[in-house]
PDB file of C-alpha atoms in Angstrom:
ATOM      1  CA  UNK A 437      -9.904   8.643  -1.993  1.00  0.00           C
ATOM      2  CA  UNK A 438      -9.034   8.119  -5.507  1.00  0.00           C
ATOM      3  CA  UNK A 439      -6.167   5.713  -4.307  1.00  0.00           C
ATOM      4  CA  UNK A 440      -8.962   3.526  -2.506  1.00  0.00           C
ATOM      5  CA  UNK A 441     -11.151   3.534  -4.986  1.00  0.00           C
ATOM      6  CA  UNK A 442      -8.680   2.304  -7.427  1.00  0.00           C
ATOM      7  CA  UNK A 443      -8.049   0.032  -5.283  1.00  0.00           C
ATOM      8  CA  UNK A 444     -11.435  -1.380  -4.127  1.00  0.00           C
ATOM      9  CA  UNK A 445     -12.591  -1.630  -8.089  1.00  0.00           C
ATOM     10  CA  UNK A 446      -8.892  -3.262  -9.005  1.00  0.00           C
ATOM     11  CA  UNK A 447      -9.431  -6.392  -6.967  1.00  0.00           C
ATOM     12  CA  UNK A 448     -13.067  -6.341  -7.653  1.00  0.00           C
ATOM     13  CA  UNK A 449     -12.491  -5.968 -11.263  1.00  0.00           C
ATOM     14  CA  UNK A 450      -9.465  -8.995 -11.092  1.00  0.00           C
ATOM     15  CA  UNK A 451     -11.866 -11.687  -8.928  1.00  0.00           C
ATOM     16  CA  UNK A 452     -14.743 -11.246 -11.533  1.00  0.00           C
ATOM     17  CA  UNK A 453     -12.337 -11.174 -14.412  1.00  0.00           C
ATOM     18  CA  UNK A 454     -11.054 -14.752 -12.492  1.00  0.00           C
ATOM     19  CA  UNK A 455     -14.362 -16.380 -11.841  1.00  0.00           C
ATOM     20  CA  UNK A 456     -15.744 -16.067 -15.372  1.00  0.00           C
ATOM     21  CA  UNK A 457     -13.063 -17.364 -16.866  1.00  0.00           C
ATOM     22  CA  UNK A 458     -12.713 -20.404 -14.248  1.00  0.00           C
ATOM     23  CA  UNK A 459     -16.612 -20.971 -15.140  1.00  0.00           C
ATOM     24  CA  UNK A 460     -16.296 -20.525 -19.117  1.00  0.00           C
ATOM     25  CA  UNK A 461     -12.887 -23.372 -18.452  1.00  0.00           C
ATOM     26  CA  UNK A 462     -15.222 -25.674 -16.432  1.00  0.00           C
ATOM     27  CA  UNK A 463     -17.640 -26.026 -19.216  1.00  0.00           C
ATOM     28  CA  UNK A 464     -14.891 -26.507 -21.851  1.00  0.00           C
ATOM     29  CA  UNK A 465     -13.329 -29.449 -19.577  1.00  0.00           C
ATOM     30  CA  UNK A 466     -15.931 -30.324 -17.073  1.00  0.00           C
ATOM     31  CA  UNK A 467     -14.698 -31.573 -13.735  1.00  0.00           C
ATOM     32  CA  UNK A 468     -15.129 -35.246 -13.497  1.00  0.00           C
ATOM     33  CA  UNK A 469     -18.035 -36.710 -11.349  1.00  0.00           C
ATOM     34  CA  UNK A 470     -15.946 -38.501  -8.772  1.00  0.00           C
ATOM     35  CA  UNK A 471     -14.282 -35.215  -7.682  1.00  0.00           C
ATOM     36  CA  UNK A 472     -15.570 -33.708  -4.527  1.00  0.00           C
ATOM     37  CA  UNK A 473     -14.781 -30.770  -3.872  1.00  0.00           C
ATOM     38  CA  UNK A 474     -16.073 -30.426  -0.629  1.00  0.00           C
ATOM     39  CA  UNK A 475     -13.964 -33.416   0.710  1.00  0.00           C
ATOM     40  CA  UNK A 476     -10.729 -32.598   1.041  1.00  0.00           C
ATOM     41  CA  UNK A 477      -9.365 -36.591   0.947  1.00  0.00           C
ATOM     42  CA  UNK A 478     -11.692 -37.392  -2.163  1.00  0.00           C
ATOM     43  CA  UNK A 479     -10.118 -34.473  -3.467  1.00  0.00           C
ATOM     44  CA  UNK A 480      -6.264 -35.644  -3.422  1.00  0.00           C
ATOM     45  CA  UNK A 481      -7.242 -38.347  -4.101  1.00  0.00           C
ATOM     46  CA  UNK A 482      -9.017 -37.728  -7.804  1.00  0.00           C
ATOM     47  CA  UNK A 483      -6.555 -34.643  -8.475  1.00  0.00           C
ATOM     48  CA  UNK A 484      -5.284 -36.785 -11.583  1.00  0.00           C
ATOM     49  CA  UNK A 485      -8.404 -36.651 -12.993  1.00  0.00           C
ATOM     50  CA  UNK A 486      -8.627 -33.322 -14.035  1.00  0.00           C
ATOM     51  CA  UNK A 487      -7.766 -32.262 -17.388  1.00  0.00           C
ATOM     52  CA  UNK A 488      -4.566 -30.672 -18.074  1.00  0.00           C
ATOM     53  CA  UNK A 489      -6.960 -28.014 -20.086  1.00  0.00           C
ATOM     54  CA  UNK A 490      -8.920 -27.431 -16.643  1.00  0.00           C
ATOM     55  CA  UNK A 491      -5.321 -26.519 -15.118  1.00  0.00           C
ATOM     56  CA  UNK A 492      -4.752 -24.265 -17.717  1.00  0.00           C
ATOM     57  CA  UNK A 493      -7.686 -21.935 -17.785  1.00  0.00           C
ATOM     58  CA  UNK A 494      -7.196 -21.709 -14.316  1.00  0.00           C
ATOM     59  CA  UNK A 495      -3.669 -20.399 -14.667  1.00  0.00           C
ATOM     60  CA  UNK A 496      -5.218 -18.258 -17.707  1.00  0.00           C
ATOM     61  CA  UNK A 497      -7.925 -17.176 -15.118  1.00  0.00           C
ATOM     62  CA  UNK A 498      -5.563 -16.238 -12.842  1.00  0.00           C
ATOM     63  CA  UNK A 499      -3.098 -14.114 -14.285  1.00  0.00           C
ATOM     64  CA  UNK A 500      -5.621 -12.287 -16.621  1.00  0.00           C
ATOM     65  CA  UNK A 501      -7.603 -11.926 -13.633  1.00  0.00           C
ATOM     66  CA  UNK A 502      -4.905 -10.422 -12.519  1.00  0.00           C
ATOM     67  CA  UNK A 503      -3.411  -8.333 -15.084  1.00  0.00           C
ATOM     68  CA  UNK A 504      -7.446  -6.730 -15.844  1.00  0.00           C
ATOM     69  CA  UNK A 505      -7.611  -5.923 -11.929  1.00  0.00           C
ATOM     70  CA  UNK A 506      -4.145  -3.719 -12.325  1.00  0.00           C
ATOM     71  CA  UNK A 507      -4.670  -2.197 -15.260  1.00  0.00           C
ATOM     72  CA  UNK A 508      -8.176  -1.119 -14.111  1.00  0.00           C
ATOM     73  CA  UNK A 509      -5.995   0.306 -10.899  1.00  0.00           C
ATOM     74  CA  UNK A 510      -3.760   2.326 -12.842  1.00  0.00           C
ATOM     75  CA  UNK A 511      -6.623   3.458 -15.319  1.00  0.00           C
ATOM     76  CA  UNK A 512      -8.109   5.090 -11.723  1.00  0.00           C
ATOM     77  CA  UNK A 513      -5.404   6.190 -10.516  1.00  0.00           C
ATOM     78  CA  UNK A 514      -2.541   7.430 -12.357  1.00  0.00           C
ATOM     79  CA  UNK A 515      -0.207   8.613  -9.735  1.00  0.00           C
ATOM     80  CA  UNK A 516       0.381   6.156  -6.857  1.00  0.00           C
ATOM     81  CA  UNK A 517       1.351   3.125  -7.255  1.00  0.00           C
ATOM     82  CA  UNK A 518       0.070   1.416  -3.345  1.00  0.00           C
ATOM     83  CA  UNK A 519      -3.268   0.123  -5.222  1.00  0.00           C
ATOM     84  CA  UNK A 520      -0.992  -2.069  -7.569  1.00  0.00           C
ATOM     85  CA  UNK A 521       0.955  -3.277  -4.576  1.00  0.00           C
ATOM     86  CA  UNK A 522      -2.407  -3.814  -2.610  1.00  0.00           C
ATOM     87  CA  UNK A 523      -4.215  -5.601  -5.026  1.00  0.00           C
ATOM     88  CA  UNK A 524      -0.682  -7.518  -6.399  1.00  0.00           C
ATOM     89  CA  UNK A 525      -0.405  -8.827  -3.248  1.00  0.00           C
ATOM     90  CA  UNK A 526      -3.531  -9.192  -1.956  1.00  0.00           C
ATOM     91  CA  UNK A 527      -3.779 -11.661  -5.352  1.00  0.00           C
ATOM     92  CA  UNK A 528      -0.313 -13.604  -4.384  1.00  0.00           C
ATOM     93  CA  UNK A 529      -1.778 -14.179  -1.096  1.00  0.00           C
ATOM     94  CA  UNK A 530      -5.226 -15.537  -2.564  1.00  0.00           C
ATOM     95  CA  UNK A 531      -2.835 -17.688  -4.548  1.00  0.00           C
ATOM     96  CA  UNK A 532      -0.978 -19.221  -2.319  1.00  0.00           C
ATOM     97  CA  UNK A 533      -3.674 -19.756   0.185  1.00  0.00           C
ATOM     98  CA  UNK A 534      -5.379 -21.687  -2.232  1.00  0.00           C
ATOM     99  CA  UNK A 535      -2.688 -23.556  -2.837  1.00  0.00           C
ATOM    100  CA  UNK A 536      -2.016 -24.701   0.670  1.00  0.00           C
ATOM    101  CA  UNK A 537      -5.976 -25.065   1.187  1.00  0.00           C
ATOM    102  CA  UNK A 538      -6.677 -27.232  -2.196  1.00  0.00           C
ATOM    103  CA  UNK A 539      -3.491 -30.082  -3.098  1.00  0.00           C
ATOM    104  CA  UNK A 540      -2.463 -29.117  -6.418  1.00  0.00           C
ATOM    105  CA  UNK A 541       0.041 -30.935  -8.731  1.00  0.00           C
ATOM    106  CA  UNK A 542       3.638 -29.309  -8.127  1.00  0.00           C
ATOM    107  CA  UNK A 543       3.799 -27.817 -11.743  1.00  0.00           C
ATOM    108  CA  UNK A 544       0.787 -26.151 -11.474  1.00  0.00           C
ATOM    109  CA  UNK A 545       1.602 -24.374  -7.771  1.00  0.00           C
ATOM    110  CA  UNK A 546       4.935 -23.445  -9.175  1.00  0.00           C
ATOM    111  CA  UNK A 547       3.497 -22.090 -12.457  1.00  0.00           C
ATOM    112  CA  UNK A 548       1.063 -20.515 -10.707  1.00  0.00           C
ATOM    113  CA  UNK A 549       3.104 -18.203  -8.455  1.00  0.00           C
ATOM    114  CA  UNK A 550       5.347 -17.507 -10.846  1.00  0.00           C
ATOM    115  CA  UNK A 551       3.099 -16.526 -13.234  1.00  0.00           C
ATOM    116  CA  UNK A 552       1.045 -13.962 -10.739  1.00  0.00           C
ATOM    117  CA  UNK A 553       4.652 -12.648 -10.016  1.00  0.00           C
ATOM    118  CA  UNK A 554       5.419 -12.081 -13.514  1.00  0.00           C
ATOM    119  CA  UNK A 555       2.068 -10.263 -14.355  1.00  0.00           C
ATOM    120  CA  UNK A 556       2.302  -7.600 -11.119  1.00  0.00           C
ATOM    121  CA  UNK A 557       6.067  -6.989 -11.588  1.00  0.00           C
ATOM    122  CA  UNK A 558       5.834  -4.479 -14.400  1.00  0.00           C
ATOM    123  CA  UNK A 559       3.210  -3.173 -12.615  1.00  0.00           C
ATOM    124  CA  UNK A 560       5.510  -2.768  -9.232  1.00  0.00           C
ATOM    125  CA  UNK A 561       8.802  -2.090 -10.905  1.00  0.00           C
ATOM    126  CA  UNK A 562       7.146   0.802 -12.575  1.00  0.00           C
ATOM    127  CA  UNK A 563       8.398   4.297 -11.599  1.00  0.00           C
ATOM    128  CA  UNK A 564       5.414   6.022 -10.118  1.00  0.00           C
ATOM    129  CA  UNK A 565       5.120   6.058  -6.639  1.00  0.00           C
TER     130      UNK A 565
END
């Protein structure tokens, strides 16, 4: 049960942690008008458009999200380590989805996935089971 619940309030924890600070990053660089993001053409299209600073919250928003959603898993449960591998890749998935879903520059996909891989492996690597 513990294991569960660890797990349920990790990734609950990590999208929360993600979507306020994608929010507080959209009012520092506001999207530009002629992106919609509802139109997947309009939206390759316009990609260049988007701060470099928008990118980078995101990738802030991300791994933080991340990294709070783990640490609140270990916090709940001490001894097993499957909520960290649940919720790591539950995240990498989310990532890459999103990716595929939404066209991205090529630096930021890479960056991105690497980055989500760097915050979980500690996490993984460590030696509780």
């Amino acid at each position: 049960m513990k294991s569960f619940l660890a797990t349920f309030i990790g990734v609950f924890v990590a999208i929360f942690a993600m979507m306020g600070i994608q929010m507080v990053g959209h009012n520092v660089f506001p999207v530009p008008p002629e992106i919609n993001f509802e139109d997947p053409a309009s939206l390759s299209e316009n990609m260049h458009l988007i701060p470099a600073g928008s990118f980078i919250f995101i990738l802030l928003a991300h791994s933080l999200g991340q990294l709070f959603g783990l640490l609140t898993a270990k916090l709940i449960d001490k001894t097993s380590a499957y909520p960290v591998y649940i919720i790591a890749g539950f995240l990498l998935l989310g990532t890459v989805a999103n990716l595929v879903m939404i066209p991205h520059p090529v630096w930021f996909s890479i960056v991105d996935v690497l980055l989500m891989i760097a915050v979980a492996l500690p996490f993984v690597l460590s030696k509780k089971k």
